[in-house]
mmCIF file with all atom_site columns, C-alpha atoms in Angstrom:
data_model
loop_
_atom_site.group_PDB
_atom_site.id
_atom_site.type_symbol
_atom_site.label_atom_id
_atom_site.label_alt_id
_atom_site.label_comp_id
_atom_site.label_asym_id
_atom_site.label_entity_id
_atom_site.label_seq_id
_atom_site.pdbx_PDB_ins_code
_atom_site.Cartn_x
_atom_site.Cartn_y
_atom_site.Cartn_z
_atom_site.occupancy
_atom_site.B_iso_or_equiv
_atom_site.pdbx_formal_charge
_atom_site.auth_seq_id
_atom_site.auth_comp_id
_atom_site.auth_asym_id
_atom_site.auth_atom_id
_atom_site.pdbx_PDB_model_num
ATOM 1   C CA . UNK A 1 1   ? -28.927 85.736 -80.473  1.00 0.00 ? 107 UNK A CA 1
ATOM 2   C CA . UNK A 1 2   ? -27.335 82.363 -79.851  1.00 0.00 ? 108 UNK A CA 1
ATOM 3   C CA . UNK A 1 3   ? -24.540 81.424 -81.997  1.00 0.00 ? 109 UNK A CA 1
ATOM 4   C CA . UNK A 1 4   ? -24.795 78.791 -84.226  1.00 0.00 ? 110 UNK A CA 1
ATOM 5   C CA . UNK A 1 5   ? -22.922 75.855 -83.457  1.00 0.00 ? 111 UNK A CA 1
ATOM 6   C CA . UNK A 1 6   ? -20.238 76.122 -86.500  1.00 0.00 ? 112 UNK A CA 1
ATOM 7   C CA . UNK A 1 7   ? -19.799 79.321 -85.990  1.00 0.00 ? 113 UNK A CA 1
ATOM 8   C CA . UNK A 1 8   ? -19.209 78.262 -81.998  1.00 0.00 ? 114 UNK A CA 1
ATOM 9   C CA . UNK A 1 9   ? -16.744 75.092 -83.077  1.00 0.00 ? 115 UNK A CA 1
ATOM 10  C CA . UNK A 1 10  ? -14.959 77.405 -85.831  1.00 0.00 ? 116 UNK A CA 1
ATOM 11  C CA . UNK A 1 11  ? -14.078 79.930 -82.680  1.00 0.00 ? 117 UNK A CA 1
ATOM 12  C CA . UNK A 1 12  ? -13.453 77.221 -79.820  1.00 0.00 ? 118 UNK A CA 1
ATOM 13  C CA . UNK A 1 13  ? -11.362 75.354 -82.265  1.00 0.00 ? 119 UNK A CA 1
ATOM 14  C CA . UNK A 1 14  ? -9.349  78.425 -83.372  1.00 0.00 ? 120 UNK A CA 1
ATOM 15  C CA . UNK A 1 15  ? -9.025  79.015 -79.916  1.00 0.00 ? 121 UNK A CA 1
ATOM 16  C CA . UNK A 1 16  ? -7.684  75.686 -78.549  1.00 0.00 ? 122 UNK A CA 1
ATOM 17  C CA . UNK A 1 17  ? -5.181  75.299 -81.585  1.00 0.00 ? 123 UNK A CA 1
ATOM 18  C CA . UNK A 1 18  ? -7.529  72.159 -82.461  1.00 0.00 ? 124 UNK A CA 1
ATOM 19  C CA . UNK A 1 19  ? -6.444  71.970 -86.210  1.00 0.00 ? 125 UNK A CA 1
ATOM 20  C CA . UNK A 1 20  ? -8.612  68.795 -87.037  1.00 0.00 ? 126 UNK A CA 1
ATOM 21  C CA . UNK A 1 21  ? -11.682 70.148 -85.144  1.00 0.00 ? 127 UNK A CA 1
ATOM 22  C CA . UNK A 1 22  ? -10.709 74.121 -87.124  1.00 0.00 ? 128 UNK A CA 1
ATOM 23  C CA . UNK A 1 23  ? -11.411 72.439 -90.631  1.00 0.00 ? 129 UNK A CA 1
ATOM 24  C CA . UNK A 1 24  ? -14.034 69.665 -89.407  1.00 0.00 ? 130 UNK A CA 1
ATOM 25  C CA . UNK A 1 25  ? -16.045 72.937 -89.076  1.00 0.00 ? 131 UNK A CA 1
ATOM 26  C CA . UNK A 1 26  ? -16.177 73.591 -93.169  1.00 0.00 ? 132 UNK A CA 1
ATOM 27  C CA . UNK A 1 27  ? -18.117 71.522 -95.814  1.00 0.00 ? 133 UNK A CA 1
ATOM 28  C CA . UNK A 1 28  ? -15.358 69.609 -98.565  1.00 0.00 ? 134 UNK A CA 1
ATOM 29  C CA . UNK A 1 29  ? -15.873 72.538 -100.599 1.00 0.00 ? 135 UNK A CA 1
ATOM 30  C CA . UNK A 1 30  ? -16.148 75.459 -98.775  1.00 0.00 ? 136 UNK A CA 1
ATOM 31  C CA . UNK A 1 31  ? -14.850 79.115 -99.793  1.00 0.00 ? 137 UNK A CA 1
ATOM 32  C CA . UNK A 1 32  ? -12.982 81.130 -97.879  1.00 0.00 ? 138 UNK A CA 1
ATOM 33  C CA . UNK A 1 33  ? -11.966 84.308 -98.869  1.00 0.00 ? 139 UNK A CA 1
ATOM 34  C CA . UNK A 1 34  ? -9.512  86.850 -96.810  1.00 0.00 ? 140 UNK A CA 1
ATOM 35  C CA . UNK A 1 35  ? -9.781  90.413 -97.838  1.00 0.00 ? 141 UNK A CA 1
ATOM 36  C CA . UNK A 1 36  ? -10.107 89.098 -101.268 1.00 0.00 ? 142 UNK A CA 1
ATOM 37  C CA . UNK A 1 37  ? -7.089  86.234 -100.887 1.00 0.00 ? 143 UNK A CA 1
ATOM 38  C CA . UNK A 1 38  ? -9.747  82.967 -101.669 1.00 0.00 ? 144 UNK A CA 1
ATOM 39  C CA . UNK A 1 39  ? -8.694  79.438 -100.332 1.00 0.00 ? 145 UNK A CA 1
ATOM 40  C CA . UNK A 1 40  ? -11.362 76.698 -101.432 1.00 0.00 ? 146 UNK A CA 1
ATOM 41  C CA . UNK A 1 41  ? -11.898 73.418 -100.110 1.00 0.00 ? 147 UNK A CA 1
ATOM 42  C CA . UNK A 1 42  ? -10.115 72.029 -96.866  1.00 0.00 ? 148 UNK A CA 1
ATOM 43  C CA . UNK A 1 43  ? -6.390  71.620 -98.378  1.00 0.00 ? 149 UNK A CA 1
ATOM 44  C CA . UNK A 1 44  ? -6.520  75.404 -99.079  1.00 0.00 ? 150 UNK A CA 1
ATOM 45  C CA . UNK A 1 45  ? -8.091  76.315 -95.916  1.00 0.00 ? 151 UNK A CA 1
ATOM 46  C CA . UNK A 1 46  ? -5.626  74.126 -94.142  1.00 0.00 ? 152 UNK A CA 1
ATOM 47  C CA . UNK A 1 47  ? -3.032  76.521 -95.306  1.00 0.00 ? 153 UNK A CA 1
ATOM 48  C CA . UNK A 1 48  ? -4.360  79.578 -94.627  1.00 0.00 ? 154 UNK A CA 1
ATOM 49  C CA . UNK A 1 49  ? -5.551  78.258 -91.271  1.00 0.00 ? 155 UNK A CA 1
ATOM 50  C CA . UNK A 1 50  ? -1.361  77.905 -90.438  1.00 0.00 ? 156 UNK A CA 1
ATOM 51  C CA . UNK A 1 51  ? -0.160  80.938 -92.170  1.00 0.00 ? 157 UNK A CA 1
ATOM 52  C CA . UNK A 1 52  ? -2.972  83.394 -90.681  1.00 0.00 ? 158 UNK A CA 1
ATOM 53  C CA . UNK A 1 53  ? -5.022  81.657 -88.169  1.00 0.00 ? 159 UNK A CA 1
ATOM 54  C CA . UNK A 1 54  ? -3.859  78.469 -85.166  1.00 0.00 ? 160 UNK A CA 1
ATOM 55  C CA . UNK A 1 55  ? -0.390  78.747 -86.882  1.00 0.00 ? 161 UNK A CA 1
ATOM 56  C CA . UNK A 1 56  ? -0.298  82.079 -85.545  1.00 0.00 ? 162 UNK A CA 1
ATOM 57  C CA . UNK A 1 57  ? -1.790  81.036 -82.223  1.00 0.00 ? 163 UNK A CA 1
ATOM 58  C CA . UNK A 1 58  ? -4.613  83.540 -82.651  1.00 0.00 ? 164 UNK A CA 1
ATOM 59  C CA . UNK A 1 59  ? -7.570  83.880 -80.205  1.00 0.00 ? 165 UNK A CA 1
ATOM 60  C CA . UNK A 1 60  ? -11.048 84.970 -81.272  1.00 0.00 ? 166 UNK A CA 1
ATOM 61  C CA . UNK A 1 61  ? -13.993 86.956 -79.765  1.00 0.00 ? 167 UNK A CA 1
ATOM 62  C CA . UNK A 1 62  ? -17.347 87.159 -80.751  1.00 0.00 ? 168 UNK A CA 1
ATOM 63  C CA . UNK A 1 63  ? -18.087 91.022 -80.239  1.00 0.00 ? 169 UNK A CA 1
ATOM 64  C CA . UNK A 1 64  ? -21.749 90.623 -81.859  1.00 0.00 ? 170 UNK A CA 1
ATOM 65  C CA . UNK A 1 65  ? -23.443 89.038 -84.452  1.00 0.00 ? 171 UNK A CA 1
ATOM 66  C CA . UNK A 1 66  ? -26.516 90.200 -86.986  1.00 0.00 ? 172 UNK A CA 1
ATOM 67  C CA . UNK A 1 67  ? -28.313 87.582 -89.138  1.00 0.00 ? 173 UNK A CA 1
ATOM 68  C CA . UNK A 1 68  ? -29.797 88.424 -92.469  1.00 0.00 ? 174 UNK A CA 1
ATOM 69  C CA . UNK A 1 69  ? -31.166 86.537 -95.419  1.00 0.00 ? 175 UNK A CA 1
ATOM 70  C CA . UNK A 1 70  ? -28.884 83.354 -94.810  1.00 0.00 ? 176 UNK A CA 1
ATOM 71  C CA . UNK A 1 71  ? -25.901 84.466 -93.469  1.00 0.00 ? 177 UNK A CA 1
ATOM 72  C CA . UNK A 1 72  ? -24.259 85.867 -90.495  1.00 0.00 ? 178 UNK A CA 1
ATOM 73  C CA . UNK A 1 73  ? -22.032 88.763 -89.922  1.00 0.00 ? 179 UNK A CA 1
ATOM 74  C CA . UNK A 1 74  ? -20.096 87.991 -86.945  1.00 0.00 ? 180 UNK A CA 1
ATOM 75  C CA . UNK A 1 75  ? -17.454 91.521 -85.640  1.00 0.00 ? 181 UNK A CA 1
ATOM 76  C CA . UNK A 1 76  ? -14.838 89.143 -84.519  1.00 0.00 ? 182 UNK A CA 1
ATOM 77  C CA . UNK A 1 77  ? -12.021 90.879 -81.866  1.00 0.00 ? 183 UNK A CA 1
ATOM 78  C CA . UNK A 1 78  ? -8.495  88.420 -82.545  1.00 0.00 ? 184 UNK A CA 1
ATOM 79  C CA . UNK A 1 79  ? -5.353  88.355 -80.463  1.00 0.00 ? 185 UNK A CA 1
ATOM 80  C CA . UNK A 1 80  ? -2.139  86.224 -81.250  1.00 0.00 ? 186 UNK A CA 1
ATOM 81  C CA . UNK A 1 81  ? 1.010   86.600 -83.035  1.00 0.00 ? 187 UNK A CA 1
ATOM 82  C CA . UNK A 1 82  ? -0.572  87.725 -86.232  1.00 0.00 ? 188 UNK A CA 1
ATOM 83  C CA . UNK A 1 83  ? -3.286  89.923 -87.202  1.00 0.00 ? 189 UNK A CA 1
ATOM 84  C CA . UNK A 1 84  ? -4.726  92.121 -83.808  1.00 0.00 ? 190 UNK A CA 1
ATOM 85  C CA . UNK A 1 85  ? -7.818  93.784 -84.014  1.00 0.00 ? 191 UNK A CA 1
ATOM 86  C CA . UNK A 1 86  ? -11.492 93.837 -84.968  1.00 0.00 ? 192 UNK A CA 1
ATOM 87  C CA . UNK A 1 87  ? -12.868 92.655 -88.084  1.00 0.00 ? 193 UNK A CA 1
ATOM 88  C CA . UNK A 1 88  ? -15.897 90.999 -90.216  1.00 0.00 ? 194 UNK A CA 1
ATOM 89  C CA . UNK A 1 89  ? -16.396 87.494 -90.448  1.00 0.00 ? 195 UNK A CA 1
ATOM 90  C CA . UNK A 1 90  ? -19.646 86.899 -92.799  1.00 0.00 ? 196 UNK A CA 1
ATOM 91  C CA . UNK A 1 91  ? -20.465 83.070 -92.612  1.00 0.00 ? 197 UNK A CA 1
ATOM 92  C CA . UNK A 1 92  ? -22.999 81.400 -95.131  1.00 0.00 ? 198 UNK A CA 1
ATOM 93  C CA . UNK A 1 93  ? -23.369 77.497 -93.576  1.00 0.00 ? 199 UNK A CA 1
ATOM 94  C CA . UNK A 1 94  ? -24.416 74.611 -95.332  1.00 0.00 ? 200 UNK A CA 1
ATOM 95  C CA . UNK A 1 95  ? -26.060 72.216 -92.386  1.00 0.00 ? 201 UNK A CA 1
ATOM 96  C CA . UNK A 1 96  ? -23.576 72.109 -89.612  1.00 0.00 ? 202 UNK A CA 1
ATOM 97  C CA . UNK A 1 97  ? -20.968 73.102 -91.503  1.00 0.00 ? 203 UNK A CA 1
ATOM 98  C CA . UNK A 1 98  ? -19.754 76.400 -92.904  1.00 0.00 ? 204 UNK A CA 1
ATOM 99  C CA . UNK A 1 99  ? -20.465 76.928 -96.555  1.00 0.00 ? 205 UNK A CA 1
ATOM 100 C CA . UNK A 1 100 ? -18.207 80.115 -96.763  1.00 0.00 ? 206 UNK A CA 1
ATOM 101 C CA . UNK A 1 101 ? -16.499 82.455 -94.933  1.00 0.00 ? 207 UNK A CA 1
ATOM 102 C CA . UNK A 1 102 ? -15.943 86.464 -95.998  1.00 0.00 ? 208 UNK A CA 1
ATOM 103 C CA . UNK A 1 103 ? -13.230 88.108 -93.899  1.00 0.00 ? 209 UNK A CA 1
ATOM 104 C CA . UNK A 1 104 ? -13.205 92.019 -94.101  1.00 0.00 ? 210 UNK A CA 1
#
């Protein structure tokens, strides 16, 4: 499966440290929600990007990817000075943006 092209900016921006390109990747409104912490629209997202995501110079890996009824489920590996593991990144996009973004 290819990966959609916000989904591919929201990664390549994480992983340059490209702040500007990291939220040009959401729609004005977008949700995202962190094990049940929930940041909405870019000024939120903006700070959870520094506390838990470029700010802590973390690195992302598609592992795979599954599509269903709208969405996709992405298993994303990160790497950095924060969080280091696997987890579930479900994206909903809006156009060429994301929509919202479920980590668990």
């Amino acid at each position: 499966m290819t990966t959609p092209d916000p989904i591919r900016r929201f990664v390549e921006a994480t992983n340059a440290g490209d702040t500007e390109a990291f939220l040009d990747t959401f729609s004005d409104d977008a949700l995202l929600s962190d094990w049940g912490r929930d940041f909405h629209g870019r000024e939120q997202i903006a700070r959870w990007n520094q506390s838990d995501n470029i700010g802590v110079k973390s690195n992302l890996r598609i592992v795979r990817m599954a599509a269903a009824e709208g969405t996709y489920r992405d298993r994303i590996a990160v790497t950095g000075d924060g969080f280091n593991g696997e987890g579930d990144m479900t994206f909903t996009l809006d156009g060429d943006r994301i929509a919202s973004l479920v980590i668990t």
